[in-house]
Short mmCIF file of C-alpha atoms and ligand atoms in Angstrom, two decimals:
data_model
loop_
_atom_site.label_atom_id
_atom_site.label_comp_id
_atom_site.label_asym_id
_atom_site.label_seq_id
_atom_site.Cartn_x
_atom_site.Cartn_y
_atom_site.Cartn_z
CA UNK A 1 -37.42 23.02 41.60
CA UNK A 2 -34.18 24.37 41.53
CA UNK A 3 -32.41 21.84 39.11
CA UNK A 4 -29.97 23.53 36.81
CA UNK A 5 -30.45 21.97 33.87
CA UNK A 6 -27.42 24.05 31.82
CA UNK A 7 -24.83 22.16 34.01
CA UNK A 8 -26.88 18.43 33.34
CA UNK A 9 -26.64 19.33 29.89
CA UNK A 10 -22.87 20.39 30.07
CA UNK A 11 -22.33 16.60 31.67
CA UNK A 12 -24.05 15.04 29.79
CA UNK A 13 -22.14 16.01 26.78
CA UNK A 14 -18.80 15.29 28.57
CA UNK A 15 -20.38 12.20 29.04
CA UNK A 16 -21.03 11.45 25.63
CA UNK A 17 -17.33 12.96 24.57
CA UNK A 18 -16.01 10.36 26.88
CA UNK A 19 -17.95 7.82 25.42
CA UNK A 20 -16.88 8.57 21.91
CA UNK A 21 -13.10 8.70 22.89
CA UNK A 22 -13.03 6.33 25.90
CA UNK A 23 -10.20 6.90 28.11
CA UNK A 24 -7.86 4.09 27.10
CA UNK A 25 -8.18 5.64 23.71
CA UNK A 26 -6.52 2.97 21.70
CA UNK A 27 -8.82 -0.44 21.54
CA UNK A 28 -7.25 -2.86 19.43
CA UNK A 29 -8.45 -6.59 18.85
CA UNK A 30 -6.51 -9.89 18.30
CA UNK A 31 -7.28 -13.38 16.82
CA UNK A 32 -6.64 -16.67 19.31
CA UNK A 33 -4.36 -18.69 17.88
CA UNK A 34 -7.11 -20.74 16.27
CA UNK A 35 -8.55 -18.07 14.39
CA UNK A 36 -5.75 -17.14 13.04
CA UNK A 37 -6.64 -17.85 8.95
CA UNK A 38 -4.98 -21.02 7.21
CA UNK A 39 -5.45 -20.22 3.79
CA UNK A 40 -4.52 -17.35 1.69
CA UNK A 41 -6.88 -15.80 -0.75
CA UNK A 42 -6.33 -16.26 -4.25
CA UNK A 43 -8.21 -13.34 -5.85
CA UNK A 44 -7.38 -14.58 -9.58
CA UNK A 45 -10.04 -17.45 -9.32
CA UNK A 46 -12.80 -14.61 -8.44
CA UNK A 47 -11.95 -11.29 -10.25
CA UNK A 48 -14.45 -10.89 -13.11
CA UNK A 49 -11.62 -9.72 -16.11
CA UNK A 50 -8.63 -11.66 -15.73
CA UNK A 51 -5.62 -9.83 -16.37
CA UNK A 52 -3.97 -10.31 -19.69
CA UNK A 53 -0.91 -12.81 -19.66
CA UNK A 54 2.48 -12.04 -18.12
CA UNK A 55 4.35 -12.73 -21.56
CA UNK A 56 8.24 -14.52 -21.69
CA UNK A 57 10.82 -11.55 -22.42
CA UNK A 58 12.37 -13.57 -25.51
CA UNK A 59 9.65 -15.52 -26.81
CA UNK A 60 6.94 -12.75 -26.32
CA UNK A 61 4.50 -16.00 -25.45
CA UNK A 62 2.56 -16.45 -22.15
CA UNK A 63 4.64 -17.32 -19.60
CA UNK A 64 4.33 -21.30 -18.50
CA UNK A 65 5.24 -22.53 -14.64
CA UNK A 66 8.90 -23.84 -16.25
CA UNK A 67 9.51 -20.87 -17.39
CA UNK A 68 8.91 -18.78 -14.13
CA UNK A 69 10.53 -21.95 -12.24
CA UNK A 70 13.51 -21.24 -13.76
CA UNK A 71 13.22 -17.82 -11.82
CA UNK A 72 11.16 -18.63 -8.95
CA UNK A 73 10.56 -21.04 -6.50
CA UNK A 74 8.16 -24.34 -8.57
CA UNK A 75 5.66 -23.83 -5.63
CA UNK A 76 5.92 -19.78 -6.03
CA UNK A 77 5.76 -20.13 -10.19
CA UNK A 78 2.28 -22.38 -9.86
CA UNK A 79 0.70 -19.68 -7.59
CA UNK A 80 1.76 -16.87 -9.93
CA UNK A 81 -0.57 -18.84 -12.71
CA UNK A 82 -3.11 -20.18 -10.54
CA UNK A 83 -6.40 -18.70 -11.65
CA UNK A 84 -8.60 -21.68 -10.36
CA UNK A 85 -8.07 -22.17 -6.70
CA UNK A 86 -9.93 -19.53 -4.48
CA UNK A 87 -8.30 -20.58 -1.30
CA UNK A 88 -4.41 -22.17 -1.30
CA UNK A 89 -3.50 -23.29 2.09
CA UNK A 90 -0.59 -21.77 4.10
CA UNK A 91 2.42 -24.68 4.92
CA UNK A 92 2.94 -25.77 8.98
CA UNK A 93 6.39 -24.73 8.90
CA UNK A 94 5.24 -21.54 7.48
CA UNK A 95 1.97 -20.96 10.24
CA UNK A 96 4.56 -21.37 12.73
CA UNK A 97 6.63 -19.11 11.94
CA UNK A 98 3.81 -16.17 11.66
CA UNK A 99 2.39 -17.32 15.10
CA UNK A 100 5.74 -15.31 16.35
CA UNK A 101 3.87 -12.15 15.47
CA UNK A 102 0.66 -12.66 14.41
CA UNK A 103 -2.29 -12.27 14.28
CA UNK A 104 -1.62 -8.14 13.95
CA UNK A 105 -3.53 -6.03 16.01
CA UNK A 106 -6.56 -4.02 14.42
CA UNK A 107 -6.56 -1.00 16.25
CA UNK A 108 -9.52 1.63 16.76
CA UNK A 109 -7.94 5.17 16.12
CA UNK A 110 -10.14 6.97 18.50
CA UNK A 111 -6.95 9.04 19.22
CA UNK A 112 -6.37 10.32 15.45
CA UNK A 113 -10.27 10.45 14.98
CA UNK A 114 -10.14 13.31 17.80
CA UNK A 115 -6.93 14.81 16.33
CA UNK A 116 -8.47 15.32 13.45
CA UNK A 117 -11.72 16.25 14.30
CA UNK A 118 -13.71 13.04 12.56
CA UNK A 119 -17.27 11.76 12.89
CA UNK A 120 -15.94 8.82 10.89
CA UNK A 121 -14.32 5.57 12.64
CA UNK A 122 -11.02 4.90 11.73
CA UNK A 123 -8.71 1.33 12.34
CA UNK A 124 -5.69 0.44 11.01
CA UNK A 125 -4.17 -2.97 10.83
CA UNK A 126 -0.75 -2.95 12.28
CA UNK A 127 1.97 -5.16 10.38
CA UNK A 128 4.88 -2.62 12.02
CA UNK A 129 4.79 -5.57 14.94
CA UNK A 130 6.41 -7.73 12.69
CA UNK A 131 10.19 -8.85 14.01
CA UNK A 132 11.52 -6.75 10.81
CA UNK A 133 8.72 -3.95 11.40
CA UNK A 134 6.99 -4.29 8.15
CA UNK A 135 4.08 -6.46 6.30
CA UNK A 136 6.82 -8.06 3.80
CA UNK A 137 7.70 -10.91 6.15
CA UNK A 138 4.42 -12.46 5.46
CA UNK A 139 5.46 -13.36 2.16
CA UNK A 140 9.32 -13.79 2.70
CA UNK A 141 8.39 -17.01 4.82
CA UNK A 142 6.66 -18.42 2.54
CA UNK A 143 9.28 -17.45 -0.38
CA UNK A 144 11.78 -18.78 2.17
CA UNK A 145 10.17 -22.02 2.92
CA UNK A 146 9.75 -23.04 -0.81
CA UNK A 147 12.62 -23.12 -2.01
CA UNK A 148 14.17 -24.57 1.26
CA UNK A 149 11.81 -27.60 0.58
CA UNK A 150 12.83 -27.66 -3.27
CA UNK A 151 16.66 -28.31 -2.63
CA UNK A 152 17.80 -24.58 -3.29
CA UNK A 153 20.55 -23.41 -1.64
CA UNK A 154 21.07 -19.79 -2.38
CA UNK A 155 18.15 -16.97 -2.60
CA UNK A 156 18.81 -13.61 -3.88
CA UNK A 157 16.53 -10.38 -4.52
CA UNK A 158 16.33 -6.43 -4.68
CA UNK A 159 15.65 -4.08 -2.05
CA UNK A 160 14.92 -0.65 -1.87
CA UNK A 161 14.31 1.08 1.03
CA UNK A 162 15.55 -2.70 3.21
CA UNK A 163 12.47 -3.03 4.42
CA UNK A 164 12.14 -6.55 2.05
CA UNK A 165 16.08 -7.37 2.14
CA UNK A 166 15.75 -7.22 5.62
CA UNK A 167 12.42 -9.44 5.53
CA UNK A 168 13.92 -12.24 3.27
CA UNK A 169 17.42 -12.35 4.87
CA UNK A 170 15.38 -13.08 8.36
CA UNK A 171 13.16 -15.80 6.54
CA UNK A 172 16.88 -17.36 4.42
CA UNK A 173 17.90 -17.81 8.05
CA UNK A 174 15.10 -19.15 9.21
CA UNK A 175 14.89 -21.54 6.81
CA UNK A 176 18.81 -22.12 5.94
CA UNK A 177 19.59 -20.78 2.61
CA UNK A 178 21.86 -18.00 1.99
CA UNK A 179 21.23 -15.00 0.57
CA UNK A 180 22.73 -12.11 -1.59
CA UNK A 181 20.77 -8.72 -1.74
CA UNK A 182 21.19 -5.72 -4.16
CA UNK A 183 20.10 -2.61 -2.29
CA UNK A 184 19.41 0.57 -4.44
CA UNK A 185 22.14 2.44 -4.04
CA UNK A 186 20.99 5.80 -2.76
CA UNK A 187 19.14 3.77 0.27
CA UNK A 188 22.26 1.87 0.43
CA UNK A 189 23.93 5.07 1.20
CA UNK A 190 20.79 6.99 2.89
CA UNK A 191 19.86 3.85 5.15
CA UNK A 192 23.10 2.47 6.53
CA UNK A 193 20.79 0.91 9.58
CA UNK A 194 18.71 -1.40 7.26
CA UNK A 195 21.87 -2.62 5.73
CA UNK A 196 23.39 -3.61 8.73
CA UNK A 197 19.86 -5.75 9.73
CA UNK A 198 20.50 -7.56 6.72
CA UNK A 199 24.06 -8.06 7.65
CA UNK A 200 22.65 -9.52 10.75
CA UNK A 201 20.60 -11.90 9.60
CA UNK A 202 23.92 -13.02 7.43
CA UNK A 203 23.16 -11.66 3.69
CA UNK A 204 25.89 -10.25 1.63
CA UNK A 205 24.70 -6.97 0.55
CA UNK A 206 25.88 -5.07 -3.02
CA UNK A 207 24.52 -1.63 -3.64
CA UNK A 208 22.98 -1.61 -6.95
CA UNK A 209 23.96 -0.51 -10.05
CA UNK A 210 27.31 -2.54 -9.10
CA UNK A 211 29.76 -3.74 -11.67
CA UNK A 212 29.02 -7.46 -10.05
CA UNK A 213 26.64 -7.87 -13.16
CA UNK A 214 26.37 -7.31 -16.76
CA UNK A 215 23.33 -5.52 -16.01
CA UNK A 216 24.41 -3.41 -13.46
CA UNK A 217 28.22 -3.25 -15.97
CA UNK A 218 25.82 -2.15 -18.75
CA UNK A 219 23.44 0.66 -16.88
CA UNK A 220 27.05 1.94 -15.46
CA UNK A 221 28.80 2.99 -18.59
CA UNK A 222 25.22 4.77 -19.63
CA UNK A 223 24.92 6.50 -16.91
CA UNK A 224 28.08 6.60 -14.57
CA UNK A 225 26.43 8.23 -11.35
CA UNK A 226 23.25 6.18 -11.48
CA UNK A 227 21.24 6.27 -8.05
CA UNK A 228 20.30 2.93 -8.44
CA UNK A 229 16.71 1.92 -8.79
CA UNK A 230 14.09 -1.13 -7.86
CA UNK A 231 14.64 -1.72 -11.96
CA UNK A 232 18.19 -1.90 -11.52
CA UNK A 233 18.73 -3.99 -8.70
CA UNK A 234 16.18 -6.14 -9.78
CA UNK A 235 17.90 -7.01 -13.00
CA UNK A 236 21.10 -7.51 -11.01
CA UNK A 237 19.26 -10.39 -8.61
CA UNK A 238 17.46 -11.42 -11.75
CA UNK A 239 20.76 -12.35 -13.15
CA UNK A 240 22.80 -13.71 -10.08
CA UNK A 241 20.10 -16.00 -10.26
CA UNK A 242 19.89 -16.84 -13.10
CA UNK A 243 24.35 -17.37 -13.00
CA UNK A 244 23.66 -18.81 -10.03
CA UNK A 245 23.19 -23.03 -9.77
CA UNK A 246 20.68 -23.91 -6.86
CA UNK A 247 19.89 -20.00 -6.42
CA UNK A 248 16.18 -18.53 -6.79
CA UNK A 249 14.93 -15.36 -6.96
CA UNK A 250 12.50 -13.81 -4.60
CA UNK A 251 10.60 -10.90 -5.34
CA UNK A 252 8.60 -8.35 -2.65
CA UNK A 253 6.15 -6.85 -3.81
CA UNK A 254 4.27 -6.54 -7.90
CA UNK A 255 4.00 -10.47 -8.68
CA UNK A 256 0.29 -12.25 -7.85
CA UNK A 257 2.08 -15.31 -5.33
CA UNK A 258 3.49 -12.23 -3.14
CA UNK A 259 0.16 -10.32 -3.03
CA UNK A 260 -1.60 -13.80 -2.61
CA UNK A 261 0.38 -14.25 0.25
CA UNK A 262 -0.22 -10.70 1.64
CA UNK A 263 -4.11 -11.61 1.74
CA UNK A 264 -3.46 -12.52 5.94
CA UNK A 265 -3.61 -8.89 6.17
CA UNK A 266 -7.47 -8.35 4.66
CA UNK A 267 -8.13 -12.05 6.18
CA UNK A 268 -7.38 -11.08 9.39
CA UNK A 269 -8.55 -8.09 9.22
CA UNK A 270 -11.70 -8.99 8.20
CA UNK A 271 -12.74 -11.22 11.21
CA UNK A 272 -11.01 -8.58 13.76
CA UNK A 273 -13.48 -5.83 12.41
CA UNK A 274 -16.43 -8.21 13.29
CA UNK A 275 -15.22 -8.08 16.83
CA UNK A 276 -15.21 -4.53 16.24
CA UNK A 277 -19.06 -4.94 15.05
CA UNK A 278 -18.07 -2.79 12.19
CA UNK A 279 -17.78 -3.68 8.31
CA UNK A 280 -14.98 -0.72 6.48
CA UNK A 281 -16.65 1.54 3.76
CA UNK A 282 -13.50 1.92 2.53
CA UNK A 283 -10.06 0.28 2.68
CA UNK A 284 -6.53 2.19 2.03
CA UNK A 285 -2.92 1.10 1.92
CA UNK A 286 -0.22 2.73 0.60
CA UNK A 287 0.98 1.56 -2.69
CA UNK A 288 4.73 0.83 -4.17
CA UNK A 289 3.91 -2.54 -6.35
CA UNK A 290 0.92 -3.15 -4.83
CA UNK A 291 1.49 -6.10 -2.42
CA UNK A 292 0.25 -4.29 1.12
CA UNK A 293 -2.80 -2.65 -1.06
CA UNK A 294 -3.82 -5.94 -2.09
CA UNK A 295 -2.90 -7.96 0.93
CA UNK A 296 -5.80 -5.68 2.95
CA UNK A 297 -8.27 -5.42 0.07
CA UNK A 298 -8.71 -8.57 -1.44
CA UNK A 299 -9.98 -9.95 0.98
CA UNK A 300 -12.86 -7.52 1.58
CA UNK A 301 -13.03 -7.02 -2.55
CA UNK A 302 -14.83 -10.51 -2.87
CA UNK A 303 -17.78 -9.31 -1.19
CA UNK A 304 -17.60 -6.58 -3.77
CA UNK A 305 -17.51 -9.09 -6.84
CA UNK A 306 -20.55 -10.76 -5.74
CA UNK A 307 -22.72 -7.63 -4.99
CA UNK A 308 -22.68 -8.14 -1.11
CA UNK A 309 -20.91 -4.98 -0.20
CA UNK A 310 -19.53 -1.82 -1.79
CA UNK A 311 -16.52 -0.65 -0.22
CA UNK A 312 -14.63 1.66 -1.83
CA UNK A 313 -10.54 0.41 -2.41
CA UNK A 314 -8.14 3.18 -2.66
CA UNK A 315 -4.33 3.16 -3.25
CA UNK A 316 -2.14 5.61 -2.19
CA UNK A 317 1.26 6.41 -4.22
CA UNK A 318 3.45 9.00 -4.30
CA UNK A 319 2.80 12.05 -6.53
CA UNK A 320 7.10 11.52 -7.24
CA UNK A 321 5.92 7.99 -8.78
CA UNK A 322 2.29 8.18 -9.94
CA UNK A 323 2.27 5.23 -12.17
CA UNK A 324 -1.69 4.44 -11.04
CA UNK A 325 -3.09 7.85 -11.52
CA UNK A 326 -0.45 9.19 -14.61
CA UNK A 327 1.09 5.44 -15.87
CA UNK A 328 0.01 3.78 -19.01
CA UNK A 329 -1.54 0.58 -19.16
CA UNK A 330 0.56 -1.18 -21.61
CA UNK A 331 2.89 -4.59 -21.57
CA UNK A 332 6.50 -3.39 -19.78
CA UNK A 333 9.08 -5.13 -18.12
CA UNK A 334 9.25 -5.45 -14.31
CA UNK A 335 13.23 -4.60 -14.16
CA UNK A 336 15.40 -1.62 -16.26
CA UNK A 337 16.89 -4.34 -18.09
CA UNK A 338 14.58 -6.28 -19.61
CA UNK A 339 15.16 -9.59 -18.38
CA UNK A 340 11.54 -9.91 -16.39
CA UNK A 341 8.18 -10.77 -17.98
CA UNK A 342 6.36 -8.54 -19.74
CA UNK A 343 3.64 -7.54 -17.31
CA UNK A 344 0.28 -5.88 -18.58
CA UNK A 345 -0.10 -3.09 -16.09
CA UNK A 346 0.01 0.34 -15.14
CA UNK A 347 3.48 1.60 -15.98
CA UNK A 348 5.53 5.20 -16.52
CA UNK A 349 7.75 3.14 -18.41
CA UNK A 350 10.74 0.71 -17.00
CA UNK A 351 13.74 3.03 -17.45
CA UNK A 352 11.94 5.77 -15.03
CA UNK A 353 13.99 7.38 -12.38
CA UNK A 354 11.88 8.38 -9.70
CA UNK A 355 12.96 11.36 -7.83
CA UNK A 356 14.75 11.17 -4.72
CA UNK A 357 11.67 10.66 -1.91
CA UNK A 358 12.25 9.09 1.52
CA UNK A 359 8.76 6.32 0.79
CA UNK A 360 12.16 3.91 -1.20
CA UNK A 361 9.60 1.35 -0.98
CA UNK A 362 6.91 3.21 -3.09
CA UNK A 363 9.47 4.40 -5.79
CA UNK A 364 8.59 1.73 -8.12
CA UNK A 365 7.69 2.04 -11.88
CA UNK A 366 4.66 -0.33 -12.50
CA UNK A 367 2.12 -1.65 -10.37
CA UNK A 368 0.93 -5.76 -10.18
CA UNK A 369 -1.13 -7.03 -12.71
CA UNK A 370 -4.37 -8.08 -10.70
CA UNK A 371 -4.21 -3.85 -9.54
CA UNK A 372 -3.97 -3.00 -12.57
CA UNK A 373 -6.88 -4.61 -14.24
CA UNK A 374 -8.97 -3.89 -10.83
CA UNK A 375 -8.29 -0.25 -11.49
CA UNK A 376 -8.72 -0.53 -15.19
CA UNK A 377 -12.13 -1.51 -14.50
CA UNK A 378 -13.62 0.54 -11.91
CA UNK A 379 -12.76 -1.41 -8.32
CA UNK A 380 -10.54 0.43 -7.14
CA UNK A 381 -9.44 4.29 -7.06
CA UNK A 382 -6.05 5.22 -6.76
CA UNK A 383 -5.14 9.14 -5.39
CA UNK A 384 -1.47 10.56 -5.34
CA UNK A 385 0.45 11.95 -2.12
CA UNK A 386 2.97 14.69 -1.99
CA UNK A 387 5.83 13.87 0.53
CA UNK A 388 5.17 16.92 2.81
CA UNK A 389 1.03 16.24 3.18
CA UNK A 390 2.35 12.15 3.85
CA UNK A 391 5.13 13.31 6.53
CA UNK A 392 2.61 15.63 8.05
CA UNK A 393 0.00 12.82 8.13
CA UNK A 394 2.82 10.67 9.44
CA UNK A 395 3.70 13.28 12.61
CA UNK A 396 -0.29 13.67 13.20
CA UNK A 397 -0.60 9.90 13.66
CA UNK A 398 2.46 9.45 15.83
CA UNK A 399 1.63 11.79 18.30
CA UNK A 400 -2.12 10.56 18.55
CA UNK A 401 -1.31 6.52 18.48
CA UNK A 402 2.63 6.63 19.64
CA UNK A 403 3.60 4.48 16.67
CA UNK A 404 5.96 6.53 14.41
CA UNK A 405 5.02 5.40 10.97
CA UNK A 406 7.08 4.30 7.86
CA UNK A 407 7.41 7.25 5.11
CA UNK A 408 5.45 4.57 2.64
CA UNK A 409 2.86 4.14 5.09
CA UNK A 410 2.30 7.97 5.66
CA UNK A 411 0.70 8.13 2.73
CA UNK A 412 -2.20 5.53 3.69
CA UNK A 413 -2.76 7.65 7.10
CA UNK A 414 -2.57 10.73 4.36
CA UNK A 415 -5.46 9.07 2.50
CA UNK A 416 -7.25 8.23 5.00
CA UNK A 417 -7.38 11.66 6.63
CA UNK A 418 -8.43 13.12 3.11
CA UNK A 419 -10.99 10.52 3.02
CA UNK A 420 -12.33 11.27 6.37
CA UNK A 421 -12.72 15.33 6.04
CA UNK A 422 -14.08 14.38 2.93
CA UNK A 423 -16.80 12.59 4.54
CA UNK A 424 -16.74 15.38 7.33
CA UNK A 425 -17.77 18.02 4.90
CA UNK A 426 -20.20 16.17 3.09
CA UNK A 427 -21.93 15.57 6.55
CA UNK A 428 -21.62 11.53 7.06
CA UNK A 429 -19.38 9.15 8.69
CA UNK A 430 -17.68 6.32 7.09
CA UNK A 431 -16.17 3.06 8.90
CA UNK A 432 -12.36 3.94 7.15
CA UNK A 433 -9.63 0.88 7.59
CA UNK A 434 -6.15 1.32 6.44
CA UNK A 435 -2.70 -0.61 6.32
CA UNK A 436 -0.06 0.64 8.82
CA UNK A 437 2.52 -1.29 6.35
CA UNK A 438 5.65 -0.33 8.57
CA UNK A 439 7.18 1.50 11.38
CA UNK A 440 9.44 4.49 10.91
CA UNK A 441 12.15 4.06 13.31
CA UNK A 442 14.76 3.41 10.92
CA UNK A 443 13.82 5.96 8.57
CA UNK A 444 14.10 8.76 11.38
CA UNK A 445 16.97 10.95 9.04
CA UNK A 446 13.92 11.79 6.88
CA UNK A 447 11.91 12.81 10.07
CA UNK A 448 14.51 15.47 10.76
CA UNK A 449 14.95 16.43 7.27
CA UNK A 450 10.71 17.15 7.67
CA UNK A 451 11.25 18.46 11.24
CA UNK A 452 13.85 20.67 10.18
CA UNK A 453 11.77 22.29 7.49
CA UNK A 454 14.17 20.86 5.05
CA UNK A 455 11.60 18.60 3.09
CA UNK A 456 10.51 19.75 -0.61
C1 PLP B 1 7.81 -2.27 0.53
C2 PLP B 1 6.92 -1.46 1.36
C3 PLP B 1 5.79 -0.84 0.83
C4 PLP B 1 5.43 -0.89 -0.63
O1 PLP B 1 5.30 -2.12 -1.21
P1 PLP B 1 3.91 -2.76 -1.63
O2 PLP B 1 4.25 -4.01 -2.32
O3 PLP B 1 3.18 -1.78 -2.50
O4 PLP B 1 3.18 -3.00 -0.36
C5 PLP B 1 4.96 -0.14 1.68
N1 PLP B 1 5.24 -0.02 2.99
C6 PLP B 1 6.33 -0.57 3.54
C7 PLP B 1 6.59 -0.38 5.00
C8 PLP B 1 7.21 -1.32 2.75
O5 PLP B 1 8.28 -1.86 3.30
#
C-alpha cells in the first residue's frame, strides 16, 4: 500500500482550518419581522439591590414622576421610577420606525478570531446599521415619540461626540418637534461633519459652554477657554428647557428609561445567538454613561439573577475617564452645574474635565445608577482602555470585518481581544459577544491622527 498518509493528514487539517473559518467568513443572523422583540426589559423590577434614590437637586428628597416630568417626557419620567414592571411594551409608531433598521445583524467574527489567533468564538451585535450609524436611535424614537404624543413642541439635549444630537434631531423630525442641541464645544470644532447631520435633520446647533445660558454665562467667566463638556452642555439643555414652554429634555445615555430602552440590543441579541446555537460567556460594550453596556447585558444578566447562567459582564471605558474602575460611589450631579438629580453612582466628581480623547461619547463623568449598583455588587467588571490599544483594536477589526469602527466602540473590540488571549493562554475557549455601538466614518480625522503616529 502506497498511501501517503503525511499528505491525508496535511488535508485533512486544511480541511478542518476551512471548517473553522468557512470561506464566506462573516455569518451573521437576522430576526423576521415577527421576532423582532415588543417589549423592552426593565431590569429595575429584577436586580436584587435596588439602587439608592435619584434625589431632587433643591429639596435633597427622592425624586417623584412630577418632578422629573417637569424635565422629561410624563411617559419617560414613569419609566425612570418604574421598579415593578419587568417587561414595558414598545409603542406602534415607535416599532415602525425601528423596522427601518432593525433587527441588527449578530455577526460571527470568524475573520477577527483568525486575525487574532483565537480558539474562542467571537460575535458582535451591529447597531452601526442604524440610519445615524449608532445604537442611540433606539432610544431617541422613543424619547421622540413621547413627547410628540404629550403636546410638546420643542425638544432639546446635549451632545458630545453628535452621535446622540444627530440621533434625536432624526427622531424630532420624525416625529415633528423641533429641536435645539448644545454640542461640546471641542467636538463642535473637531467634528464639523456630525454638526452638519444635525443641521440636516433641521436642529439649531450651539456649541457649549455658550453665553445662550446662565449656565454656560456662569462656567464662561470661570474659565474663559472652556472645552466644553457632556456636564456643560447638559446644564445648558437642562435650562433651555426648563426656559422653554412646551420644550422637554432628552437625555442619551446615564438615566434607567434610556438604558431600558437600549435592552433591544441584549433582546435581540439574545434570540440571534440561539440561531447561532451558542449562549455568550461573556458580554462587552464599551461604556460612556452606560446605555450601550446595559442595552446588550441586561438582557442576558436576568439569567444571571436567577442562577441559570454565569456570564461574565464587562464594561469598557477609557483609561482618560475611568469613573468605573477609579470613580467614587457617592450621590453627584449628572451636569457641571448642578441643576440634575443627584444620582448615586460611580463618579470622578461633576466638575471633571476629561482629557482631550477622540471616544467624545465615552468622556463622561458618572456612570447610570442601575451600573453602578451592578458593579458595586459583584455583576459586572469594568476594565479601562488606553486610546492607542482601542485605535489599534479598532484598525485590527476593520481590516478583518470591513466595518471601520467608532473610537467609543474600539474599546469593546479592545476588551474583547484582551478577553480572548486571556482565555487563549489559560488554554480554553469562551463564546465572547460584544456591542459594535457605532461606525467610524465620521470620526476618520482621529484615524489619521493614529495612522500618522500622531496619537498619545
Ligand atoms: C454615545 C456613544 C457611546 C457611549 O454611550 P453609552 O451610553 O455608554 O452607550 C458609545 N458608542 C457610541 C457609538 C456612542 O455614540
Amino acid at each position: 500500500m502506497n498511501f501517503d498518509f503525511s499528505v491525508f493528514l496535511v488535508i485533512l487539517s486544511v480541511e478542518m482550518n476551512f471548517n473553522k473559518y468557512p470561506s464566506h467568513m462573516q455569518k451573521r443572523y437576522f430576526l423576521s419581522e415577527d421576532d423582532i422583540p415588543r417589549q423592552w426589559y426593565n431590569i429595575q423590577a429584577d436586580i436584587p439591590v435596588k439602587p439608592m434614590p435619584m434625589l431632587d437637586p433643591l429639596t435633597r428628597e427622592p425624586v417623584t414622576v412630577d418632578g422629573l416630568s417637569r424635565l422629561f417626557s410624563v411617559e419617560c419620567s414613569k419609566q425612570e421610577l418604574n421598579q415593578s414592571d419587568r417587561w414595558i411594551d414598545i409603542p406602534d409608531a415607535v416599532m415602525e420606525k425601528y423596522r427601518y433598521y432593525r433587527s441588527t445583524p449578530l455577526v460571527r467574527a470568524y475573520a477577527l478570531e483568525k486575525a487574532i489567533g483565537t480558539r474562542s468564538h467571537i460575535y458582535f451585535k451591529n447597531e452601526s446599521v442604524s440610519p445615524i450609524g449608532s445604537h442611540k436611535l433606539n432610544s431617541a424614537l422613543p424619547q421622540a415619540y413621547y413627547c410628540s404624543v404629550e403636546g410638546v413642541t420643542n425638544v432639546t439635549t446635549e451632545t458630545g461626540a453628535g452621535q446622540w444630537g444627530a440621533a434625536l434631531a432624526y427622531a424630532a423630525k420624525i416625529f415633528n418637534l423641533e429641536s435645539a442641541v448644545y454640542q461640546v464645544k471641542i467636538s463642535y470644532e473637531q467634528k464639523p461633519y456630525r454638526r452638519s447631520i444635525m443641521q440636516v435633520f433641521g436642529a439649531q446647533v450651539t456649541p457649549s459652554p455658550s453665553m445662550s445660558t446662565r449656565a454656560g454665562k456662569d462656567i464662561l467667566t470661570r474659565t474663559p477657554y472652556h472645552q466644553g463638556s457632556l456636564g456643560t452642555a447638559i446644564s445648558e439643555a437642562v435650562e433651555l428647557a426648563r426656559m422653554t414652554h412646551g420644550c422637554k429634555y432628552t437625555l442619551g445615555s446615564v438615566m434607567n428609561h434610556v438604558t431600558l430602552h437600549q435592552t433591544i440590543i441584549g433582546l435581540e441579541a439574545e434570540k440571534q445567538m440561539e440561531m447561532a446555537g451558542e449562549y455568550p460567556d461573556v458580554v462587552i460594550g464599551c461604556f460612556g454613561g452606560g446605555s450601550n453596556f446595559g442595552g446588550i447585558s441586561f438582557p442576558f444578566m436576568r439569567h444571571n439573577f436567577t442562577g441559570e447562567r454565569n456570564t461574565r459582564f464587562i464594561a469598557a471605558e477609557p483609561a482618560a475617564c475611568p469613573k468605573l474602575t477609579q470613580g467614587k460611589f457617592e450621590y453627584d450631579f449628572g451636569d457641571e452645574a448642578g441643576y440634575t438629580p443627584l444620582l448615586p453612582m460611580f463618579t470622578l466628581g461633576h466638575d471633571f474635565q476629561p482629557s482631550n480623547i477622540h471616544a467624545g461619547g465615552l468622556r463622561y463623568h458618572g456612570a447610570g445608577t442601575i451600573v453602578s449598583q451592578l458593579l458595586k455588587d459583584g455583576y459586572m467588571e469594568a476594565v479601562d482602555i488606553e486610546q492607542l490599544e482601542s485605535f489599534e483594536a479598532g484598525c485590527l477589526f476593520a481590516k478583518a470585518e470591513g466595518i471601520i469602527p467608532a473610537p467609543e466602540s474600539c474599546h469593546a473590540i479592545a476588551a474583547a481581544i484582551r478577553v480572548a488571549r486571556e482565555y487563549d493562554a489559560a488554554g480554553s475557549s469562551k463564546t465572547i459577544l460584544f456591542n459594535l455601538s457605532g461606525h467610524g466614518l465620521i470620526d476618520m480625522a482621529a484615524y489619521d491622527q493614529f495612522l500618522a503616529g500622531n496619537m498619545k
